[in-house]
XYZ file of C-alpha atoms in Angstrom:
659
model
C 52.399 -51.058 -150.621
C 49.156 -51.389 -148.669
C 48.319 -49.248 -145.649
C 47.983 -52.442 -143.616
C 51.585 -53.367 -144.322
C 52.856 -49.897 -143.470
C 50.926 -49.652 -140.221
C 53.103 -50.276 -137.202
C 56.312 -51.052 -139.094
C 57.373 -47.544 -140.088
C 56.043 -44.131 -140.921
C 56.980 -41.764 -143.713
C 58.765 -38.493 -143.068
C 59.740 -35.573 -145.246
C 61.726 -36.212 -148.442
C 65.420 -35.344 -148.441
C 67.914 -34.305 -151.078
C 71.642 -33.959 -151.599
C 72.207 -30.207 -151.710
C 75.994 -30.251 -152.102
C 76.421 -31.480 -155.689
C 76.315 -28.546 -158.164
C 73.640 -29.724 -160.573
C 73.723 -26.549 -162.690
C 76.867 -27.726 -164.514
C 77.516 -30.769 -166.727
C 78.169 -33.966 -164.796
C 81.816 -34.014 -165.914
C 82.371 -30.617 -164.256
C 80.473 -31.324 -161.053
C 83.439 -32.357 -158.901
C 85.722 -29.543 -160.036
C 82.956 -27.020 -159.429
C 82.278 -28.387 -155.936
C 85.970 -28.237 -155.008
C 86.191 -24.663 -156.253
C 83.093 -23.508 -154.370
C 84.055 -25.177 -151.082
C 85.538 -23.042 -148.337
C 89.200 -23.543 -147.485
C 91.185 -23.667 -144.254
C 94.577 -22.071 -144.543
C 97.566 -24.237 -143.565
C 98.353 -22.251 -140.411
C 94.828 -22.743 -139.092
C 94.653 -26.464 -139.765
C 96.926 -27.269 -136.844
C 94.292 -25.699 -134.545
C 91.637 -28.233 -135.572
C 91.156 -31.869 -134.565
C 89.503 -34.656 -136.589
C 88.546 -38.016 -135.059
C 88.511 -41.013 -137.420
C 87.091 -44.440 -136.587
C 88.665 -47.242 -138.618
C 92.025 -47.659 -140.351
C 91.078 -49.663 -143.424
C 91.599 -48.171 -146.848
C 89.074 -45.359 -146.322
C 90.036 -44.490 -142.752
C 93.762 -45.045 -143.141
C 93.939 -43.035 -146.354
C 91.840 -40.227 -144.840
C 93.977 -40.063 -141.705
C 97.203 -40.019 -143.725
C 95.885 -37.363 -146.114
C 94.411 -35.087 -143.450
C 97.535 -35.434 -141.321
C 99.685 -34.537 -144.317
C 97.521 -31.441 -144.794
C 98.368 -30.328 -141.264
C 95.255 -31.225 -139.287
C 95.495 -32.913 -135.896
C 94.055 -36.385 -136.386
C 93.237 -39.153 -133.930
C 92.352 -42.612 -135.242
C 90.578 -45.406 -133.369
C 90.560 -49.109 -134.232
C 89.699 -52.259 -132.327
C 92.610 -54.292 -133.735
C 96.070 -54.286 -132.181
C 97.540 -52.812 -135.368
C 96.149 -50.525 -138.052
C 97.474 -53.063 -140.552
C 94.861 -55.600 -139.461
C 91.854 -53.720 -140.823
C 89.612 -55.962 -142.914
C 90.580 -54.205 -146.164
C 93.619 -56.467 -146.024
C 91.428 -59.447 -146.957
C 90.416 -58.136 -150.395
C 91.915 -60.309 -153.099
C 91.054 -59.620 -156.683
C 91.816 -56.031 -157.648
C 90.889 -52.378 -157.917
C 89.160 -50.725 -160.868
C 90.387 -47.660 -162.743
C 89.447 -46.155 -166.105
C 92.935 -45.987 -167.613
C 92.189 -48.051 -170.753
C 95.625 -49.690 -170.723
C 94.256 -52.566 -172.811
C 92.941 -50.236 -175.528
C 89.510 -51.861 -175.293
C 87.533 -48.612 -175.431
C 87.306 -48.017 -171.698
C 86.683 -44.507 -170.353
C 85.545 -42.592 -167.292
C 82.039 -42.589 -168.719
C 82.077 -46.352 -169.337
C 83.223 -47.043 -165.761
C 80.488 -44.681 -164.554
C 77.906 -46.428 -166.745
C 78.968 -49.950 -165.746
C 78.806 -49.011 -162.057
C 75.344 -47.458 -162.262
C 74.035 -50.354 -164.370
C 75.717 -52.921 -162.134
C 74.005 -51.306 -159.143
C 70.681 -51.694 -160.954
C 70.099 -47.942 -161.211
C 69.840 -47.300 -157.487
C 72.845 -45.013 -156.973
C 73.421 -41.286 -157.477
C 74.869 -40.233 -160.813
C 76.991 -37.490 -159.226
C 78.741 -39.694 -156.673
C 79.394 -42.507 -159.125
C 80.784 -40.231 -161.825
C 83.199 -38.707 -159.320
C 84.314 -42.183 -158.300
C 85.076 -43.053 -161.921
C 86.746 -39.691 -162.465
C 89.275 -40.026 -159.619
C 89.924 -43.748 -160.172
C 93.029 -43.156 -162.303
C 94.534 -40.916 -159.623
C 94.231 -43.772 -157.135
C 96.438 -46.041 -159.224
C 99.063 -43.314 -159.647
C 99.011 -42.642 -155.894
C 99.435 -46.309 -155.019
C 102.217 -46.873 -157.557
C 104.042 -43.894 -156.071
C 103.692 -45.547 -152.657
C 105.310 -48.705 -153.992
C 102.268 -50.966 -154.258
C 103.533 -53.936 -156.333
C 100.804 -54.202 -158.952
C 101.154 -57.016 -161.465
C 102.948 -55.957 -164.636
C 103.092 -57.170 -168.197
C 106.311 -58.318 -169.861
C 107.105 -54.791 -171.047
C 106.761 -53.370 -167.533
C 103.338 -51.734 -167.878
C 100.701 -52.407 -165.256
C 98.580 -55.446 -166.063
C 94.777 -55.554 -166.081
C 92.102 -58.208 -165.953
C 88.305 -58.289 -166.136
C 85.772 -58.555 -163.339
C 82.049 -59.246 -163.244
C 79.554 -56.970 -164.954
C 81.943 -55.457 -167.511
C 83.326 -56.247 -170.940
C 86.672 -54.476 -170.593
C 89.868 -55.114 -168.631
C 90.216 -52.338 -166.075
C 91.085 -54.162 -162.853
C 94.591 -53.600 -161.479
C 95.791 -56.314 -159.141
C 98.636 -57.634 -157.044
C 98.196 -61.361 -157.580
C 95.477 -62.402 -155.105
C 96.663 -60.013 -152.402
C 95.530 -56.647 -153.720
C 93.819 -55.500 -150.531
C 96.856 -56.390 -148.461
C 99.237 -54.481 -150.686
C 96.992 -51.419 -150.910
C 96.484 -51.392 -147.158
C 100.221 -51.591 -146.568
C 100.609 -48.544 -148.820
C 97.988 -46.609 -146.848
C 99.462 -47.873 -143.574
C 102.935 -46.600 -144.509
C 101.455 -43.201 -145.318
C 99.584 -43.269 -142.007
C 102.655 -44.221 -139.984
C 104.610 -41.430 -141.630
C 102.108 -38.988 -140.160
C 102.258 -40.729 -136.781
C 106.006 -40.167 -136.800
C 105.473 -36.555 -137.847
C 103.163 -36.004 -134.895
C 100.025 -35.082 -136.852
C 98.255 -38.410 -136.209
C 97.700 -40.181 -132.884
C 96.677 -43.855 -132.969
C 94.397 -45.524 -130.437
C 94.627 -49.281 -130.907
C 92.295 -51.688 -129.098
C 89.702 -48.917 -128.793
C 86.085 -49.372 -129.858
C 83.745 -46.451 -130.391
C 80.621 -46.997 -128.291
C 78.901 -43.594 -128.463
C 78.855 -40.412 -130.517
C 78.983 -37.010 -128.831
C 76.492 -34.514 -130.263
C 76.693 -30.885 -129.098
C 74.514 -28.105 -130.523
C 73.388 -30.521 -133.235
C 76.947 -31.241 -134.415
C 79.184 -34.306 -134.133
C 81.911 -33.192 -131.732
C 83.509 -36.362 -130.426
C 83.106 -39.930 -129.302
C 83.223 -42.234 -126.320
C 85.610 -45.144 -126.843
C 86.011 -48.230 -124.722
C 89.609 -49.217 -124.078
C 89.266 -52.917 -124.822
C 92.351 -53.863 -122.798
C 91.243 -52.169 -119.562
C 87.492 -51.751 -120.041
C 87.690 -48.051 -119.243
C 85.515 -45.567 -121.111
C 87.507 -42.684 -122.575
C 86.268 -39.347 -123.918
C 87.623 -37.708 -127.074
C 86.417 -34.425 -128.504
C 87.226 -32.684 -131.759
C 85.853 -30.516 -134.522
C 84.621 -33.285 -136.847
C 84.195 -37.061 -136.757
C 84.771 -39.490 -139.627
C 83.351 -43.016 -139.508
C 85.214 -45.455 -141.752
C 84.367 -48.600 -139.831
C 83.330 -50.889 -142.678
C 80.140 -52.804 -143.389
C 77.589 -54.813 -141.436
C 77.737 -58.199 -143.186
C 78.310 -60.006 -139.883
C 74.664 -59.444 -139.017
C 74.298 -62.763 -140.877
C 76.821 -64.442 -138.508
C 78.336 -66.453 -141.354
C 80.008 -64.140 -143.859
C 83.351 -63.546 -145.519
C 84.034 -60.688 -143.081
C 86.569 -60.970 -140.287
C 84.815 -62.078 -137.118
C 85.538 -58.749 -135.422
C 83.811 -56.688 -138.128
C 80.775 -54.980 -136.647
C 78.236 -52.197 -137.121
C 78.456 -50.576 -133.685
C 80.039 -47.265 -134.759
C 77.505 -46.547 -137.495
C 74.578 -47.958 -135.529
C 75.296 -45.854 -132.440
C 75.551 -42.828 -134.766
C 72.222 -43.841 -136.329
C 70.617 -43.882 -132.890
C 71.896 -40.325 -132.400
C 70.247 -39.051 -135.589
C 72.304 -40.187 -138.600
C 70.024 -41.576 -141.312
C 70.669 -45.194 -142.367
C 70.237 -45.640 -146.133
C 69.167 -48.770 -148.025
C 70.034 -51.289 -145.270
C 68.485 -54.181 -147.235
C 71.044 -53.779 -150.045
C 73.487 -56.524 -149.074
C 75.758 -58.398 -151.426
C 76.083 -62.147 -151.733
C 79.423 -63.060 -153.328
C 79.163 -66.058 -155.684
C 82.737 -67.293 -155.329
C 83.182 -68.573 -151.769
C 84.133 -71.894 -150.253
C 80.848 -73.618 -149.272
C 79.803 -74.027 -145.653
C 81.018 -77.353 -144.303
C 79.110 -77.721 -141.032
C 76.984 -76.240 -138.244
C 79.932 -75.254 -136.048
C 81.561 -72.968 -138.588
C 82.149 -69.360 -137.503
C 82.985 -67.667 -140.827
C 83.223 -68.302 -144.566
C 86.169 -67.884 -146.924
C 86.141 -65.773 -150.059
C 87.721 -67.005 -153.275
C 88.476 -64.022 -155.488
C 86.110 -63.072 -158.283
C 89.201 -62.887 -160.482
C 89.008 -66.684 -160.689
C 85.959 -66.268 -162.921
C 88.216 -64.821 -165.620
C 89.586 -68.270 -166.436
C 87.536 -70.705 -164.357
C 84.321 -72.096 -165.873
C 81.296 -72.592 -163.616
C 79.125 -75.656 -164.125
C 76.880 -78.258 -162.555
C 75.882 -81.700 -163.848
C 72.959 -81.705 -166.241
C 71.518 -84.745 -164.464
C 70.900 -84.856 -160.711
C 72.067 -88.477 -160.567
C 75.575 -87.354 -161.584
C 75.979 -84.915 -158.689
C 77.733 -87.374 -156.385
C 80.170 -88.566 -159.065
C 83.788 -87.483 -159.258
C 83.508 -84.398 -161.514
C 86.400 -85.649 -163.637
C 84.275 -88.650 -164.574
C 81.400 -86.520 -165.914
C 81.799 -86.069 -169.678
C 81.634 -82.620 -171.274
C 78.243 -83.242 -172.858
C 76.729 -83.908 -169.400
C 77.919 -80.613 -167.908
C 75.795 -77.481 -167.767
C 77.928 -74.345 -168.016
C 74.827 -72.458 -166.999
C 76.184 -68.897 -166.870
C 77.655 -69.247 -170.347
C 74.352 -70.726 -171.505
C 72.050 -68.117 -169.971
C 74.266 -65.019 -170.401
C 76.358 -65.573 -173.550
C 77.622 -61.945 -173.751
C 79.120 -61.940 -170.253
C 79.345 -65.648 -169.460
C 81.033 -66.380 -166.153
C 81.644 -62.659 -165.588
C 78.061 -61.599 -164.930
C 77.593 -59.367 -161.862
C 77.712 -60.965 -158.442
C 74.013 -60.811 -157.671
C 73.133 -62.639 -160.895
C 75.843 -65.302 -160.526
C 74.781 -65.901 -156.917
C 71.084 -66.323 -157.679
C 71.768 -68.688 -160.544
C 74.000 -70.845 -158.315
C 71.149 -71.036 -155.806
C 68.717 -71.908 -158.605
C 70.909 -74.809 -159.783
C 71.145 -76.175 -156.239
C 67.416 -75.726 -155.648
C 66.836 -77.820 -158.784
C 68.768 -80.640 -157.122
C 71.911 -80.230 -159.214
C 74.198 -78.903 -156.483
C 77.405 -80.736 -155.622
C 79.319 -81.526 -152.454
C 78.144 -82.300 -148.904
C 74.513 -81.628 -148.089
C 73.571 -78.918 -145.594
C 69.959 -79.196 -144.507
C 69.364 -81.962 -147.046
C 70.530 -79.919 -150.046
C 73.964 -79.914 -151.684
C 75.025 -76.256 -151.761
C 77.894 -76.074 -154.212
C 78.761 -75.638 -157.893
C 82.015 -76.333 -159.717
C 84.601 -73.736 -160.710
C 86.758 -75.621 -163.180
C 90.220 -74.642 -164.458
C 90.866 -77.677 -166.665
C 90.298 -75.712 -169.869
C 92.519 -72.824 -168.683
C 95.314 -75.208 -167.691
C 95.074 -76.879 -171.082
C 95.132 -73.512 -172.837
C 97.791 -71.665 -170.793
C 99.599 -74.392 -168.907
C 99.640 -74.963 -165.150
C 102.589 -72.571 -164.671
C 100.703 -69.607 -166.131
C 97.597 -70.424 -164.090
C 99.774 -70.638 -160.993
C 101.384 -67.301 -161.819
C 97.956 -65.632 -161.871
C 96.124 -67.507 -159.127
C 98.662 -69.644 -157.289
C 98.164 -68.223 -153.798
C 94.385 -68.585 -154.145
C 94.768 -72.189 -155.248
C 97.068 -72.839 -152.279
C 94.544 -71.307 -149.879
C 91.747 -73.423 -151.312
C 93.785 -76.615 -150.956
C 94.761 -75.820 -147.358
C 91.110 -75.326 -146.404
C 89.451 -78.137 -148.378
C 92.217 -80.690 -148.949
C 91.475 -80.750 -152.693
C 94.036 -79.763 -155.326
C 92.281 -77.356 -157.743
C 94.904 -78.027 -160.416
C 93.494 -81.558 -160.558
C 89.905 -81.339 -159.256
C 87.412 -78.516 -159.884
C 86.897 -76.130 -156.977
C 83.531 -76.143 -155.250
C 82.039 -72.708 -154.588
C 78.780 -71.271 -153.285
C 77.518 -67.745 -152.566
C 78.094 -66.129 -149.180
C 77.408 -62.755 -147.569
C 80.269 -60.463 -148.449
C 79.601 -56.720 -148.700
C 76.914 -54.230 -147.731
C 75.907 -51.515 -150.158
C 73.687 -49.873 -147.559
C 75.168 -47.668 -144.851
C 74.815 -44.271 -143.291
C 73.277 -41.729 -145.658
C 75.734 -39.092 -146.880
C 75.550 -36.160 -149.274
C 78.016 -35.379 -152.064
C 80.546 -34.185 -149.468
C 80.243 -37.523 -147.595
C 78.601 -35.675 -144.695
C 75.798 -37.518 -142.901
C 72.510 -36.027 -141.756
C 74.372 -34.966 -138.589
C 76.545 -31.904 -139.338
C 80.210 -32.645 -138.758
C 79.796 -36.419 -139.028
C 81.407 -37.747 -142.209
C 81.225 -41.351 -143.375
C 83.665 -43.025 -145.772
C 84.084 -46.356 -147.544
C 81.744 -49.284 -146.933
C 80.251 -47.523 -143.894
C 78.328 -45.177 -146.199
C 75.808 -46.024 -148.908
C 76.922 -43.638 -151.611
C 78.383 -45.327 -154.679
C 77.176 -48.855 -155.386
C 73.390 -48.803 -155.539
C 71.751 -52.203 -155.105
C 74.800 -54.272 -156.120
C 78.537 -53.595 -156.042
C 80.627 -54.531 -159.041
C 83.747 -56.510 -158.248
C 86.955 -54.544 -157.586
C 85.013 -51.381 -156.749
C 85.216 -51.574 -152.938
C 88.942 -50.790 -152.866
C 88.336 -48.057 -155.414
C 85.666 -46.398 -153.282
C 87.626 -46.674 -150.029
C 90.728 -45.029 -151.467
C 88.707 -42.491 -153.427
C 86.922 -41.361 -150.272
C 90.067 -41.329 -148.175
C 92.668 -39.858 -150.515
C 90.664 -37.624 -152.840
C 87.147 -36.803 -151.604
C 87.206 -36.175 -147.850
C 90.339 -33.997 -147.939
C 88.568 -31.678 -150.398
C 85.119 -31.617 -148.762
C 85.698 -31.614 -145.010
C 87.483 -28.249 -145.379
C 84.160 -26.654 -146.262
C 82.805 -27.633 -142.847
C 85.960 -27.039 -140.816
C 86.357 -23.524 -142.188
C 83.543 -22.581 -139.796
C 84.715 -24.664 -136.819
C 86.605 -21.863 -135.092
C 83.324 -20.540 -133.707
C 82.362 -23.880 -132.119
C 82.275 -23.803 -128.293
C 84.977 -25.761 -126.503
C 83.991 -29.070 -124.933
C 85.453 -30.836 -121.921
C 84.491 -33.831 -119.784
C 82.000 -31.746 -117.805
C 80.105 -30.481 -120.832
C 76.467 -31.700 -120.813
C 76.772 -33.375 -124.232
C 79.859 -35.298 -123.109
C 78.292 -36.364 -119.809
C 75.155 -37.521 -121.626
C 77.094 -39.635 -124.127
C 79.335 -41.167 -121.488
C 76.349 -41.996 -119.281
C 74.518 -43.644 -122.179
C 77.570 -45.776 -123.006
C 78.045 -46.857 -119.396
C 74.347 -47.610 -118.948
C 74.387 -49.998 -121.915
C 77.427 -51.824 -120.552
C 75.891 -52.052 -117.082
C 72.660 -53.379 -118.522
C 74.483 -56.115 -120.451
C 76.491 -57.177 -117.409
C 73.413 -57.233 -115.178
C 71.370 -59.745 -117.205
C 73.422 -62.736 -116.005
C 71.381 -65.217 -118.023
C 72.136 -68.710 -119.310
C 72.796 -68.283 -123.049
C 76.070 -67.275 -124.679
C 76.340 -64.229 -126.892
C 77.410 -66.412 -129.821
C 74.255 -68.535 -129.559
C 72.118 -65.423 -130.031
C 74.285 -64.188 -132.893
C 74.085 -67.542 -134.664
C 70.290 -67.664 -134.302
C 69.979 -64.116 -135.641
C 72.180 -65.053 -138.586
C 69.990 -68.013 -139.489
C 66.893 -65.810 -139.455
C 68.559 -63.192 -141.638
C 69.937 -65.714 -144.141
C 66.662 -67.619 -144.405
C 64.332 -64.648 -144.825
C 66.500 -61.683 -145.855
C 69.273 -63.448 -147.784
C 69.493 -64.218 -151.489
C 65.729 -64.186 -151.929
C 63.064 -62.321 -149.955
C 59.264 -62.276 -149.952
C 56.548 -60.532 -147.957
C 55.562 -63.481 -145.780
C 59.142 -64.375 -144.942
C 60.120 -60.815 -144.068
C 57.082 -60.388 -141.838
C 58.003 -63.618 -140.083
C 61.631 -62.518 -139.713
C 60.638 -59.250 -138.052
C 58.591 -61.158 -135.493
C 61.352 -63.685 -134.885
C 63.971 -60.967 -134.408
C 61.795 -59.088 -131.940
C 61.269 -62.266 -129.943
C 64.969 -63.092 -130.062
C 65.916 -59.583 -128.948
C 63.572 -59.793 -125.963
C 65.132 -63.127 -125.035
C 68.614 -61.635 -125.417
C 67.962 -58.942 -122.816
C 66.569 -61.552 -120.421
C 68.882 -64.518 -120.937
C 72.257 -63.434 -122.324
C 75.235 -64.262 -120.153
C 78.298 -62.031 -120.217
C 80.964 -63.541 -117.946
C 83.870 -61.640 -116.423
C 84.080 -57.975 -115.475
C 83.436 -54.820 -117.473
C 86.511 -53.019 -116.123
C 90.031 -54.154 -115.339
C 90.379 -56.965 -117.853
C 89.955 -57.926 -121.488
C 86.372 -59.121 -121.914
C 85.616 -60.311 -125.418
C 82.178 -61.578 -124.437
C 81.212 -58.035 -123.474
C 82.580 -56.708 -126.773
C 80.513 -59.249 -128.692
C 77.402 -58.616 -126.596
C 77.353 -54.926 -127.454
C 77.838 -55.681 -131.125
C 75.147 -58.384 -131.240
C 72.677 -56.078 -129.471
C 73.269 -53.575 -132.282
C 73.023 -56.284 -134.957
C 69.571 -57.272 -133.681
C 68.238 -53.745 -134.051
C 69.923 -53.382 -137.436
C 68.617 -56.776 -138.587
C 65.055 -55.700 -137.920
C 65.570 -52.459 -139.871
C 67.039 -54.451 -142.773
C 63.906 -56.604 -142.892
C 61.613 -53.566 -142.653
C 63.514 -51.925 -145.508
C 63.376 -55.119 -147.594
C 59.653 -55.449 -146.877
C 58.810 -51.875 -147.819
C 60.781 -52.130 -151.113
C 58.365 -54.381 -152.993
C 60.577 -54.575 -156.086
C 63.640 -56.545 -157.066
C 66.858 -54.687 -157.757
C 70.452 -55.854 -157.633
C 71.147 -57.858 -154.493
C 67.599 -57.246 -153.220
C 65.545 -59.973 -154.895
C 61.843 -60.121 -154.040
C 60.400 -63.350 -155.399
C 57.115 -61.543 -156.123
C 58.939 -59.188 -158.509
C 60.735 -61.043 -161.287
C 60.615 -61.403 -165.043
C 59.352 -64.598 -166.702
C 63.033 -65.573 -167.074
C 63.601 -65.225 -163.315
C 65.576 -61.968 -163.477
C 65.149 -59.069 -161.049
C 62.225 -56.819 -162.018
C 62.680 -53.207 -160.901
C 59.813 -50.798 -160.291
C 61.128 -47.373 -161.251
C 57.689 -45.812 -160.943
C 57.387 -46.479 -157.215
C 60.912 -47.105 -155.911
C 63.336 -44.815 -157.730
C 64.712 -43.405 -154.494
C 67.184 -43.889 -151.683
C 65.434 -45.122 -148.543
C 66.979 -43.153 -145.660
C 65.759 -44.322 -142.257
C 65.655 -42.175 -139.140
C 65.793 -43.623 -135.615
C 62.595 -42.588 -133.826
C 63.395 -43.874 -130.357
C 63.380 -47.122 -128.421
C 60.378 -49.224 -129.419
C 59.163 -46.692 -131.992
C 58.783 -47.459 -135.725
C 61.546 -45.879 -137.836
C 60.839 -42.912 -140.077
C 61.400 -43.287 -143.831
C 62.818 -40.315 -145.725
C 63.008 -40.699 -149.497
C 65.731 -39.128 -151.620
C 64.538 -39.213 -155.260
C 67.126 -40.524 -157.724
C 67.425 -38.413 -160.866
C 69.027 -39.776 -164.035
C 69.962 -37.149 -166.597
C 72.957 -38.907 -168.170
C 71.983 -42.580 -168.214
C 68.822 -44.140 -169.603
C 66.854 -46.229 -167.127
C 66.232 -49.726 -168.453
C 66.008 -53.275 -167.204
C 69.457 -54.801 -166.899
C 70.478 -57.378 -169.444
C 73.756 -59.299 -169.525
C 72.664 -61.718 -172.235
């Protein structure tokens, strides 16, 4: 990248490395060696230590339950009214594990390989291998908790395939896998609440991190019911607050999902890794108008039996799809990628759907003059298996689609289009899941660690439960073994006063603007900028323009936003949103800077200047084989880029091919 492009946008800092993974042993022994070398805390001493966890999804809920079971004092914070309402509940399709129940030559190594390849060779070998290694334990844990996975006729757990693989390794509970897994984690969590090892703080949002002597020692939370700021201190902090997909406004995330916890930690020194790596899910219900506030995911599992197509001729696009003969249909994924067909990875399926629509062969209502939809057709599957079998596998998803669209997918093909779904970027963590701030651990989608530039389907639930049940409980001990020498903190400690003052100042500043525009209007405008210039396709000119537009919008926000109501004494959802949108604007700019600096295509990050003659993503391993870890340099200052080189000793680097 030219010096002109670098100037003013960011500056380069020292390289970084993960020093926790034992690289002097074979990859298959790395996790066992790390667990053995880590310091321990004896059971009698654990009750003297306190861990604060933000988020009660699969990662946070599992971590809280596990650490409470181990005897630590745990406090969990979540903005919902119940821990059961974490967004993990919305996951539909399944969870991966290398059990090889289908005898199709699956293995830990194959799951590891598929994940690294699916992420376009932009993830750490050590973290991904550990994820594959513990995946089977997750299934055993969840079965023991009573999670009702689908079963075959003989009683064994059933499996199906997901995108980017050629084996069946995805365990599922119809189309409600996330819900059932979260209920299992929730039951384990509530058991510890009853036992007195875990304290829950519902309707509490973390608004500041407390740093004392360079360590994460607590947090400031806003009681959302009363508006009061509350101080909590401990010996370590775990952020498991999910991803930042709502920076785009329209996404498949719940509307309350936000990036405030990780962004406030970033502003206190935690590096933010690969923020431009965001995932567009190909199987969502298309946008239907300008007043829509979120999008709805249709599980990737539907691509097992549904066939994706568009008309071959643009003049057929407005016809009833049932009237278009087979010879006039373009099953484009099966045509372009015969080895994987409709089960190519999400980034590839999404880009090809966009390409078909850009060619004028999209279907459904037009948004901005272009029909943004393709067909997902189950006619062949119904003819092959019968409607009853299709209903048995996908019935609740079909019902959801019909309730939203009014169309019966047993009779008419579904219409789908890509939408923002998941974020592979997040706070930088080492092999222990510890951030660049000692004592601050990050789990699940909030960290960057396992998925590279594109997440394979059914791997989010796997990572969340892996981090919560099996990784954090074995790594955080190494840090806490030395916590007995930490000085005690109270409300008068300078670090606590500083954090509380910073949190209150931000709230006061938001309330004082008293402008004329709603928070939602700013969020929607930011989302349009992000989707247009940092969405499915990016280029240098567009990203430069986006950075300028975001800076202008942010200046307008702090002059014209209107936050009605009071900050204390009542529920004020406008104030909640305002704080989150202020963070999204800063994060959105960093995402564009990261996307601009990475002048290659990889996974979900597609730079139009970097593609093969066939239109596939073209990586640049010579110049960009690293994790981009960004450091906050202060208000109005360009961020600092720290590069963590990625080293591949067990997998050969090569351009992805799913043909």
